[in-house]
PDB file of C-alpha atoms in Angstrom:
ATOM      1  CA  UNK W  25     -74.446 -84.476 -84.791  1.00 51.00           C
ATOM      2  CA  UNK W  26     -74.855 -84.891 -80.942  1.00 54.00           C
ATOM      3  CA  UNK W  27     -74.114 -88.929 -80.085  1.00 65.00           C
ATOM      4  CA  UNK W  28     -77.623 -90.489 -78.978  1.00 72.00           C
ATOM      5  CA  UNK W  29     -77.657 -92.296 -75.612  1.00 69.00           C
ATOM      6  CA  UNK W  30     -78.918 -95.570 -75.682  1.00 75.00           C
ATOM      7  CA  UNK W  31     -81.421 -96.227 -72.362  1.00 79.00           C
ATOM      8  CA  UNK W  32     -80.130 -99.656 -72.081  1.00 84.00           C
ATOM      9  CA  UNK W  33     -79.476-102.074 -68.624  1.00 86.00           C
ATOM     10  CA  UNK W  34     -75.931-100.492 -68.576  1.00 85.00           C
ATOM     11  CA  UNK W  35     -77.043 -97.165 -68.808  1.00 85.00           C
ATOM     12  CA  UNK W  36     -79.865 -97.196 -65.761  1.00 86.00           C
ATOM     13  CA  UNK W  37     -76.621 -99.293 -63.523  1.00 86.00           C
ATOM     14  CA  UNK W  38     -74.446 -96.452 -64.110  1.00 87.00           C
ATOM     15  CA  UNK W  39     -77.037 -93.778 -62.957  1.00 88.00           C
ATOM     16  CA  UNK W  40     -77.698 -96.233 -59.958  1.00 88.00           C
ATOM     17  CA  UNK W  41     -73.905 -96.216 -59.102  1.00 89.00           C
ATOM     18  CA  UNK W  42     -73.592 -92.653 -59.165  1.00 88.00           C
ATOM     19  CA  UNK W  43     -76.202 -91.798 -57.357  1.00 87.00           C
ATOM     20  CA  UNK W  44     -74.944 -93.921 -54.647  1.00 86.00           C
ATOM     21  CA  UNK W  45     -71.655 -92.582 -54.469  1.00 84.00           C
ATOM     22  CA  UNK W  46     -73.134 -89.095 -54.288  1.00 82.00           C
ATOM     23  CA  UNK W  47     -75.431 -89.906 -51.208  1.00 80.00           C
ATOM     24  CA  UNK W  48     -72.914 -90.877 -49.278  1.00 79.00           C
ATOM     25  CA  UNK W  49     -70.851 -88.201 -49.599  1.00 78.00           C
ATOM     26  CA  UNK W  50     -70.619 -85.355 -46.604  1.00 77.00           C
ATOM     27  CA  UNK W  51     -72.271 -82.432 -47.109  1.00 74.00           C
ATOM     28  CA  UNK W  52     -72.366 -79.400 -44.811  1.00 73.00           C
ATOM     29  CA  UNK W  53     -75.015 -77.112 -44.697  1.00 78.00           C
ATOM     30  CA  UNK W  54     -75.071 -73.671 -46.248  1.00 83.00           C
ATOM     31  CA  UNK W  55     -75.723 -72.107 -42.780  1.00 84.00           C
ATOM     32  CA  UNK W  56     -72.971 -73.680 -41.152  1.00 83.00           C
ATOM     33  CA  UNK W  57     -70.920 -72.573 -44.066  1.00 86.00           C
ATOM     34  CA  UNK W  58     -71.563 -68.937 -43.754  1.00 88.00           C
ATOM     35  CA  UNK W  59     -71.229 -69.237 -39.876  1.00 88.00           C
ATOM     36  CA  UNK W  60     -68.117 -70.457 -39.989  1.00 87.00           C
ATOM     37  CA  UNK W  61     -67.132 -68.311 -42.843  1.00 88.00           C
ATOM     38  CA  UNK W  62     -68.297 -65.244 -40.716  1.00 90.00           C
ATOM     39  CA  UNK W  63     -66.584 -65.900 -37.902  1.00 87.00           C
ATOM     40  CA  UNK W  64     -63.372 -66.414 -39.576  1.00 86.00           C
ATOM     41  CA  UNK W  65     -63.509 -63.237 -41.113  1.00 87.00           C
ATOM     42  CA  UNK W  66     -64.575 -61.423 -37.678  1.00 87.00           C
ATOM     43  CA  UNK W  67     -61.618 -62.699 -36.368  1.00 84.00           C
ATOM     44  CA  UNK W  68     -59.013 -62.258 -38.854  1.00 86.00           C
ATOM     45  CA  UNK W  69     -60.111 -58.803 -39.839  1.00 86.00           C
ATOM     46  CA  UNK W  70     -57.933 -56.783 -37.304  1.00 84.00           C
ATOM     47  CA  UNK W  71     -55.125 -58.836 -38.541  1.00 84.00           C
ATOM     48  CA  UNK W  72     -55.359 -57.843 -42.261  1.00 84.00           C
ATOM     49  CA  UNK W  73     -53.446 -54.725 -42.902  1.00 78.00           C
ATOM     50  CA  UNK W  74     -55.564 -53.945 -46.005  1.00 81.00           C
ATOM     51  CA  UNK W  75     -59.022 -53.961 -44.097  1.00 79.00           C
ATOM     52  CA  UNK W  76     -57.220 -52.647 -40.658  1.00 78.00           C
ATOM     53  CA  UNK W  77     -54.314 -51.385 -41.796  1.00 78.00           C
ATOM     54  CA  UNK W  78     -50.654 -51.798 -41.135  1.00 80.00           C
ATOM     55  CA  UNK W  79     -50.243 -50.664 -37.298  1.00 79.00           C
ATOM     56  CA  UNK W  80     -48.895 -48.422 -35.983  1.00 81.00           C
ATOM     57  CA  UNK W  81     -47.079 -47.228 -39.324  1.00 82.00           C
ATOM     58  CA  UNK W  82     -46.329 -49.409 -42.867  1.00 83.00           C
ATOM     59  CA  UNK W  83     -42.938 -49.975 -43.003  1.00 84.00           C
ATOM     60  CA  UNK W  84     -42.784 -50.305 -46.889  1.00 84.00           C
ATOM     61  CA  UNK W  85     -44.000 -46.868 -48.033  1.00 85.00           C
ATOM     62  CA  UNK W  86     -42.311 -45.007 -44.542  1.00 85.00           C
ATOM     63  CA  UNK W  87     -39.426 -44.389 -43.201  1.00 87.00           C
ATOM     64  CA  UNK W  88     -40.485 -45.426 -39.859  1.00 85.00           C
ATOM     65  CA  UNK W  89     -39.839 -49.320 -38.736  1.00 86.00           C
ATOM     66  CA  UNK W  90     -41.487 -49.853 -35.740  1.00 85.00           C
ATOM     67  CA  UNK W  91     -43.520 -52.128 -37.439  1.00 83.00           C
ATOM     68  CA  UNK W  92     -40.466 -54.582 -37.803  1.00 85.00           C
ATOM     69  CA  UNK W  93     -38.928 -53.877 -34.306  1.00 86.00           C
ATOM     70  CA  UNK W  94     -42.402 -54.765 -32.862  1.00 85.00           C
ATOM     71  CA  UNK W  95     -42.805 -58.022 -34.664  1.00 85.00           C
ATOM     72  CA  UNK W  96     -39.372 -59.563 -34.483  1.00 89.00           C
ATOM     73  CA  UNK W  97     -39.047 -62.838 -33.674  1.00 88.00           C
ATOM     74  CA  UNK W  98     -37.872 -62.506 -30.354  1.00 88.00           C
ATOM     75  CA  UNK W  99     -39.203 -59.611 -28.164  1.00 87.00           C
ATOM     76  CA  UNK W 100     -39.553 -59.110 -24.606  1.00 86.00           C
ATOM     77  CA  UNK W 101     -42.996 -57.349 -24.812  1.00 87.00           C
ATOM     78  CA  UNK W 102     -45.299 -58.976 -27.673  1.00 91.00           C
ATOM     79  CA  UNK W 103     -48.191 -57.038 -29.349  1.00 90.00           C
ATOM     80  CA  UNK W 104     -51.758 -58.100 -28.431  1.00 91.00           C
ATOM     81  CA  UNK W 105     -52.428 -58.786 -32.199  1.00 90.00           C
ATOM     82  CA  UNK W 106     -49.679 -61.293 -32.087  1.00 92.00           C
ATOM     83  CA  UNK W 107     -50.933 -62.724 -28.962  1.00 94.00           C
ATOM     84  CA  UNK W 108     -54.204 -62.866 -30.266  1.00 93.00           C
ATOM     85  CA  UNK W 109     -52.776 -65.115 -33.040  1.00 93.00           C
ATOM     86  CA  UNK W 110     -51.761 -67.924 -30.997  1.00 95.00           C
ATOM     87  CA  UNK W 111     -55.621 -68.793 -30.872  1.00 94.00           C
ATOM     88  CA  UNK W 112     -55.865 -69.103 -34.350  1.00 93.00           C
ATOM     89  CA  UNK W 113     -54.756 -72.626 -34.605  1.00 94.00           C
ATOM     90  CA  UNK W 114     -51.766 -74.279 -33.224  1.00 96.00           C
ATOM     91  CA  UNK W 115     -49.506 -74.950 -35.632  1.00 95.00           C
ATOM     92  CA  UNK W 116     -49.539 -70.664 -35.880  1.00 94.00           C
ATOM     93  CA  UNK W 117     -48.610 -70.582 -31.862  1.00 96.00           C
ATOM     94  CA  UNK W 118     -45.674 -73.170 -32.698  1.00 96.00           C
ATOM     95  CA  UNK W 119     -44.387 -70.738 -35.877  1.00 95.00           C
ATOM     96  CA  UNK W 120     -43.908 -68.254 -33.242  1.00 95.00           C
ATOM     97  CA  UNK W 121     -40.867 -67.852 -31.134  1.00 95.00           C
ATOM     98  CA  UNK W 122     -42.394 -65.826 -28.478  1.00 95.00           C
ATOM     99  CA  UNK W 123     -45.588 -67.879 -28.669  1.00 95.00           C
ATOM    100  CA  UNK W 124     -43.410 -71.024 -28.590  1.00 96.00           C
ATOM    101  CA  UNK W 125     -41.667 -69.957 -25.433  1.00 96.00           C
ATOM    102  CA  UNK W 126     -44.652 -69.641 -23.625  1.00 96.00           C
ATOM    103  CA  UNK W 127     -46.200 -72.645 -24.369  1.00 97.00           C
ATOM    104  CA  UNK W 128     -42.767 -74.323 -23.264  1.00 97.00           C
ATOM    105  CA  UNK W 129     -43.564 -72.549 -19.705  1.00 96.00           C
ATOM    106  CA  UNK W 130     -46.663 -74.038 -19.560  1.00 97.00           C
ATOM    107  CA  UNK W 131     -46.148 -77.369 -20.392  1.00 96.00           C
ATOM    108  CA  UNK W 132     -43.284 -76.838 -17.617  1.00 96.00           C
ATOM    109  CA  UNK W 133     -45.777 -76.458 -14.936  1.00 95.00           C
ATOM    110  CA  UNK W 134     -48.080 -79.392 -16.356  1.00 93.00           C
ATOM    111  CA  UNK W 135     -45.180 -81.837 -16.238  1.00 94.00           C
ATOM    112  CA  UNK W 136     -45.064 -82.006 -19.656  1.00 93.00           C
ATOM    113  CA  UNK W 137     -42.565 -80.256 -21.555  1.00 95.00           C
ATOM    114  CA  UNK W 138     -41.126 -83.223 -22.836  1.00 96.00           C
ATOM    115  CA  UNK W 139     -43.435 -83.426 -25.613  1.00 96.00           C
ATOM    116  CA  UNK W 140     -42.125 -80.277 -26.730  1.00 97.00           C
ATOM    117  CA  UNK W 141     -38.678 -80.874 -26.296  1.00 96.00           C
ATOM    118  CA  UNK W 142     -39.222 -83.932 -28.435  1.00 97.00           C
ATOM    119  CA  UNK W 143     -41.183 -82.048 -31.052  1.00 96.00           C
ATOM    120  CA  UNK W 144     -37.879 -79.369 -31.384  1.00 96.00           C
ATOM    121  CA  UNK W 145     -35.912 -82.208 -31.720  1.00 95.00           C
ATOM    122  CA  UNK W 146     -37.700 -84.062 -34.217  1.00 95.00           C
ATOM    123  CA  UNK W 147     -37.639 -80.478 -36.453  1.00 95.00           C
ATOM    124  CA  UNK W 148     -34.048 -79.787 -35.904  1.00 94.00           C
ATOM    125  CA  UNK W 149     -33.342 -83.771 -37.413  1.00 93.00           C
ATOM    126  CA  UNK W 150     -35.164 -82.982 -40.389  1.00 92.00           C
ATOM    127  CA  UNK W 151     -33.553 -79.602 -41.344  1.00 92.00           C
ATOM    128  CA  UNK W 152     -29.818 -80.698 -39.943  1.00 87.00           C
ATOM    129  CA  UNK W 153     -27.240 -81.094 -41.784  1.00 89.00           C
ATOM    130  CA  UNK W 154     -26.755 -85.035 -43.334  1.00 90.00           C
ATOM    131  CA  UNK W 155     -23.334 -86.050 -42.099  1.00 91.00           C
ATOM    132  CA  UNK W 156     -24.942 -85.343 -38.440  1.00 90.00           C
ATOM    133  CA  UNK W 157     -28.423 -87.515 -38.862  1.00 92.00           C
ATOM    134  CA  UNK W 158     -27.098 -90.622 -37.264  1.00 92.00           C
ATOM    135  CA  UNK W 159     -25.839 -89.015 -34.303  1.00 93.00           C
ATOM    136  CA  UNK W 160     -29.092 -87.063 -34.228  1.00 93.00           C
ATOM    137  CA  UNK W 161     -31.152 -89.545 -34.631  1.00 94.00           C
ATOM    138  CA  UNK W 162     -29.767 -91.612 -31.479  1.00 94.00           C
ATOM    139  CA  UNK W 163     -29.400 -88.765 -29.399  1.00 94.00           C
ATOM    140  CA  UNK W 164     -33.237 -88.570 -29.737  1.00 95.00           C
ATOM    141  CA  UNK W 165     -33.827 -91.939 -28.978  1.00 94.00           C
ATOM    142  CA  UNK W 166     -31.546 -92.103 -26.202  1.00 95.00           C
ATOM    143  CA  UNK W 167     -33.241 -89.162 -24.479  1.00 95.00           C
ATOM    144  CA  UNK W 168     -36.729 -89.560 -25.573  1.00 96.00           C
ATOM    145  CA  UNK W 169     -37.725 -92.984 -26.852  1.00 94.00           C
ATOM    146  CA  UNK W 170     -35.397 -95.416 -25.076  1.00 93.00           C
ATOM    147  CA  UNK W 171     -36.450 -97.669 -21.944  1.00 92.00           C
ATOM    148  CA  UNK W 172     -35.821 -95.713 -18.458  1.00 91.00           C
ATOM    149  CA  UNK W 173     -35.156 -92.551 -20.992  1.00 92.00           C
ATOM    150  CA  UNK W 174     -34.536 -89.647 -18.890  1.00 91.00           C
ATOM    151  CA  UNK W 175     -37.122 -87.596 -20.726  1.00 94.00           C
ATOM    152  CA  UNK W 176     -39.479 -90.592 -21.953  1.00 93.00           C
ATOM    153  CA  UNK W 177     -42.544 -89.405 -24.387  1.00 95.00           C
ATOM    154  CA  UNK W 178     -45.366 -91.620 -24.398  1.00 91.00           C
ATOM    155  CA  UNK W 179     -46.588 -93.072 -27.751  1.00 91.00           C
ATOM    156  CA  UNK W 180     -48.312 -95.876 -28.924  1.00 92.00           C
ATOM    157  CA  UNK W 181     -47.075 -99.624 -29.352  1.00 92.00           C
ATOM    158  CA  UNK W 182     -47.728 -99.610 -33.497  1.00 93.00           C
ATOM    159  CA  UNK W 183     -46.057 -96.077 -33.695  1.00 93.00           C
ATOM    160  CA  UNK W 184     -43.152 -97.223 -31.589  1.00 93.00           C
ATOM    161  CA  UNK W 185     -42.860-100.819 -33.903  1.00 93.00           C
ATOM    162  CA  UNK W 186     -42.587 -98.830 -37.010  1.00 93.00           C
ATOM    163  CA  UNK W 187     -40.017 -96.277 -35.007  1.00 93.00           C
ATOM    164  CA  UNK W 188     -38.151 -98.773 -33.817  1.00 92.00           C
ATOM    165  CA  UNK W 189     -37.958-100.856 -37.520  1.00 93.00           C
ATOM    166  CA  UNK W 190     -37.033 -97.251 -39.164  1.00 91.00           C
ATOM    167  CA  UNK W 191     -33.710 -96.904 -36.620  1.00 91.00           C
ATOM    168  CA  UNK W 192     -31.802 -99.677 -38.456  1.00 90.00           C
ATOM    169  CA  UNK W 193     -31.442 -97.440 -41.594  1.00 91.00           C
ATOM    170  CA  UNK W 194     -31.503 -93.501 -39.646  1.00 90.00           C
ATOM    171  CA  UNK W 195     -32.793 -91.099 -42.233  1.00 92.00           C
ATOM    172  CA  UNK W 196     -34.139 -87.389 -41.978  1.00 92.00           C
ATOM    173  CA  UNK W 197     -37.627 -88.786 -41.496  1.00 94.00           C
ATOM    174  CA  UNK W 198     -37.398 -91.408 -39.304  1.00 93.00           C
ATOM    175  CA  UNK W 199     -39.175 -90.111 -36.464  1.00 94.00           C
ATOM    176  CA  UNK W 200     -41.472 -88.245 -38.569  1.00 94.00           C
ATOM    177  CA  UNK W 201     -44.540 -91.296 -36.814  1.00 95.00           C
ATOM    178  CA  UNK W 202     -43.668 -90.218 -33.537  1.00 95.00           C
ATOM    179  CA  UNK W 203     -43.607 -86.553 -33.669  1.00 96.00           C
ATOM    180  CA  UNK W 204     -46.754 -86.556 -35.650  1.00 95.00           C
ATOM    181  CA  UNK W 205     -48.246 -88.632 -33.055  1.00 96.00           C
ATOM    182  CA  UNK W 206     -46.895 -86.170 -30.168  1.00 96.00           C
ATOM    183  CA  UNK W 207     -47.946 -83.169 -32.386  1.00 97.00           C
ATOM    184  CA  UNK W 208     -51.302 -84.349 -31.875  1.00 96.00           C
ATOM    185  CA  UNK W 209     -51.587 -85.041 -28.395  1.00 95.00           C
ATOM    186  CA  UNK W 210     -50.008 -81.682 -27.678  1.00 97.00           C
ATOM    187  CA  UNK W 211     -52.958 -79.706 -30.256  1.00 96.00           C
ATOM    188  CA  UNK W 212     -56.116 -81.991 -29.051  1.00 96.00           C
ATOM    189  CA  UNK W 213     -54.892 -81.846 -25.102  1.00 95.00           C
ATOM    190  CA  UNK W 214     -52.631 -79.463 -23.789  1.00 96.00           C
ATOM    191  CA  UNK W 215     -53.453 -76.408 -26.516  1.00 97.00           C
ATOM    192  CA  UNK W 216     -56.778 -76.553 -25.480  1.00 96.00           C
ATOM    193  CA  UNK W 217     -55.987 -75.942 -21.943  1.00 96.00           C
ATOM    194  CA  UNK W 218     -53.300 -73.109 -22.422  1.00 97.00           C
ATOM    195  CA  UNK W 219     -55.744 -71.496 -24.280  1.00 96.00           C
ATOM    196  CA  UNK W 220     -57.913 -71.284 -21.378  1.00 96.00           C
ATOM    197  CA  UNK W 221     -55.512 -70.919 -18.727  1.00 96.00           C
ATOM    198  CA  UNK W 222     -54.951 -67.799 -16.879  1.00 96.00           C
ATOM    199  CA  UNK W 223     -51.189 -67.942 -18.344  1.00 95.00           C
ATOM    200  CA  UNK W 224     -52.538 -66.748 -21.239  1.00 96.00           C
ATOM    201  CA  UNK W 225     -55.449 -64.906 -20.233  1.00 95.00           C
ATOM    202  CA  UNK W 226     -52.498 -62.417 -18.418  1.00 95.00           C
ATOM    203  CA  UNK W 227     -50.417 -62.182 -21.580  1.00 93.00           C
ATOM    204  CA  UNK W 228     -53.144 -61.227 -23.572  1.00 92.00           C
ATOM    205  CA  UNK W 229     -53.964 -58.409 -20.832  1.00 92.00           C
ATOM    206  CA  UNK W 230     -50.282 -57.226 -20.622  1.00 91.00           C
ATOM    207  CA  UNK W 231     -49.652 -57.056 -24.372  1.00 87.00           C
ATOM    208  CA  UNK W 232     -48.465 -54.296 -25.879  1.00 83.00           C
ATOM    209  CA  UNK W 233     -52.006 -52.568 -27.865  1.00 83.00           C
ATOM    210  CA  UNK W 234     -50.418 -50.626 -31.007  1.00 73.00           C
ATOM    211  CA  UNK W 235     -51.973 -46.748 -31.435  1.00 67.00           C
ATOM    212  CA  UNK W 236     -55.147 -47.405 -33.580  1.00 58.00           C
ATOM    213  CA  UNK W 237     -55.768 -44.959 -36.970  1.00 45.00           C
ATOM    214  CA  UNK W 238     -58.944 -44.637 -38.078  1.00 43.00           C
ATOM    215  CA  UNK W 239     -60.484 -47.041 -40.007  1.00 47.00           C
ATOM    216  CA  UNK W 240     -60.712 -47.231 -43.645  1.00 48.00           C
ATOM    217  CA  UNK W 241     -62.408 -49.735 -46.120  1.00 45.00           C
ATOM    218  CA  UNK W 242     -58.801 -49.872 -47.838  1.00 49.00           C
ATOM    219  CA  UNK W 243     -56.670 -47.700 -45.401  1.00 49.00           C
ATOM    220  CA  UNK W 244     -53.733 -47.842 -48.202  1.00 49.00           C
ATOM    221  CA  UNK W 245     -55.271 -45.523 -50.261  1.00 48.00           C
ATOM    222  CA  UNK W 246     -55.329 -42.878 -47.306  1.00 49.00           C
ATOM    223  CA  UNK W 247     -51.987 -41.211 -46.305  1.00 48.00           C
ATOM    224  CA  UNK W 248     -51.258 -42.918 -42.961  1.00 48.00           C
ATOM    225  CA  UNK W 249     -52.156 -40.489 -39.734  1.00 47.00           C
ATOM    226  CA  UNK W 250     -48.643 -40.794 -37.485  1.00 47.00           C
ATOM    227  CA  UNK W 251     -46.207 -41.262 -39.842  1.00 44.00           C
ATOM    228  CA  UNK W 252     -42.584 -39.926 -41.512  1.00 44.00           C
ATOM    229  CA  UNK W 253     -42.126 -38.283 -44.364  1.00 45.00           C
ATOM    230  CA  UNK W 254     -40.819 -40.627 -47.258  1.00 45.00           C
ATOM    231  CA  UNK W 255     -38.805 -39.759 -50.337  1.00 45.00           C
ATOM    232  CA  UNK W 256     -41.167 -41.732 -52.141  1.00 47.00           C
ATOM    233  CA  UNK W 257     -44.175 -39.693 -51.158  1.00 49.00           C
ATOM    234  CA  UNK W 258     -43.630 -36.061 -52.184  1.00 53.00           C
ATOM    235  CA  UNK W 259     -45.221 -33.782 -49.942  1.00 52.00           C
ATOM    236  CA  UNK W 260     -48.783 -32.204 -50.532  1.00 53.00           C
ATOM    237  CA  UNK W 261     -47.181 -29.205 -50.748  1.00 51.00           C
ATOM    238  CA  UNK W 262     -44.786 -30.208 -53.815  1.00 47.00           C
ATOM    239  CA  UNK W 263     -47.788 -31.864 -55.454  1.00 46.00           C
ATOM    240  CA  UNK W 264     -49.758 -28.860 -55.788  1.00 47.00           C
ATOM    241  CA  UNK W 265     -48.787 -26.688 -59.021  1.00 50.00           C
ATOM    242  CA  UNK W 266     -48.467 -23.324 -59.128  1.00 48.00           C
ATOM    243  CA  UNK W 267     -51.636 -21.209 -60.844  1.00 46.00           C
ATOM    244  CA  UNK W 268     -51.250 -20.606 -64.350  1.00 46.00           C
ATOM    245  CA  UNK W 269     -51.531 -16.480 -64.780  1.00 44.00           C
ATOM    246  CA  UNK W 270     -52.285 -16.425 -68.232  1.00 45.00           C
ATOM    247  CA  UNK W 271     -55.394 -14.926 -68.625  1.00 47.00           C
ATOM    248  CA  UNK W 272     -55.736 -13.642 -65.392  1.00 47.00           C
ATOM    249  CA  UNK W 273     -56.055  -9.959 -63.629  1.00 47.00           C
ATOM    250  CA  UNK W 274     -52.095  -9.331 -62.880  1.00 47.00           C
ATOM    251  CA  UNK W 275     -51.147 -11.744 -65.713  1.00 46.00           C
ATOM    252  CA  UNK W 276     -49.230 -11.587 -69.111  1.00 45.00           C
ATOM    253  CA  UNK W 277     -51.392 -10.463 -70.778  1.00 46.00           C
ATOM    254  CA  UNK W 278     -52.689  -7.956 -68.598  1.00 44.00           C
ATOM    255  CA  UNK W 279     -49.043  -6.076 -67.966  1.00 45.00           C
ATOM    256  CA  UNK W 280     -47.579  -3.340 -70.521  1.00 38.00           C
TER     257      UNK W 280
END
């Protein structure tokens, strides 16, 4: 037997409450959903390799790995696809070596590879080793944070405080304030600008462009167009069986 609800004074202060709570909540717009939804998947399409396929060969059902010499983590001549990527957001241009590297040249000619330098720092504290963290952990203050530090980083006076308290007690994640705080400036500031600068406007015009094949709804399903033979794909000729001559003119049945 459903439970009745009682229209009482609690009842109609609940609703009230509720309703409250849910106007003042953020909404976004269904148009600026699909926008933004549509442009995300314009711009990540050539970098699926189900939709676009796996350029210029798949390395997992081949024999040929150019697909793993191109996309190593340190090459001389990177693809345009993995150039492209750097746009996406930064944290993908910092997950790259190459793309890493280049940002490091351009913060050289700003003046401000510091930030960097701190940042790589900061990373190689929290995945080093724990018998070395002290040491670490002054050799980054000593360069970075200290007063008349040779490579001083700028960061705010509360950040600094609460850096400063942590150093008494050095852990893994001391600094972990201060190079969220120089993360920052680096993605809302400089980022912006190497994105635009002609730096990277020239390494997206010398990048290597892979051969294209032609495009498929779901290209893995099609037998790729430059590509070795496998020993786990059998030729087409060893797929096809021979005709049966049972039956036939010439057959069995049809000799003495």
């Amino acid at each position: 037997m459903a439970r009745r609800v009682q229209m009482n004074t609690d009842f109609y202060k609940q609703e009230i409450e509720c309703c409250t709570k849910a106007l003042g909540r953020i909404r976004v717009k269904s148009s600026v959903c699909l926008e933004a939804y549509l442009k995300f998947s314009s711009q990540h399409r050539p970098h699926d390799p189900i939709m676009s396929g796996c350029l210029p060969s798949n390395p997992w059902i081949t024999d040929d790995d150019t697909y793993w010499a191109m996309n190593a983590p340190n090459v001389a001549a990177p693809t345009k696809l993995r150039v492209e990527r750097w746009g996406f957001s930064f944290r993908e241009l910092l997950a790259d070596p190459v793309g890493r590297a280049n940002f490091m040249d351009f913060l050289r000619k700003e003046f401000s590879a510091e930030n960097l330098s701190f940042w790589e720092a900061c990373e190689e504290l929290r995945h080093g080793g724990q018998a070395q963290i002290p040491t670490l952990v002054d050799s980054v203050y000593q360069q970075f944070l200290a007063p008349g530090a040779a490579r001083w980083v700028n960061i705010d006076s509360q950040t600094m405080e609460r850096t400063l308290e942590g150093l008494r007690q050095p852990h893994r994640y001391v600094l972990e304030d201060a190079q969220l705080h120089i993360y920052m400036l680096m993605k809302k500031d400089s980022y912006p600008r190497f994105l635009k600068s002609d730096m990277y406007k020239g390494l997206l015009a010398e990048a290597m462009i892979l051969p294209e094949t032609k495009r498929r709804v779901f290209p893995f399903m099609w037998k790729p167009r430059h590509s070795s033979l496998s020993p786990a794909l059998p030729p087409a000729s060893a797929s096809v069986e021979p005709v049966a001559a049972a039956g036939g003119p010439g057959g069995a049945e049809g000799e003495a």
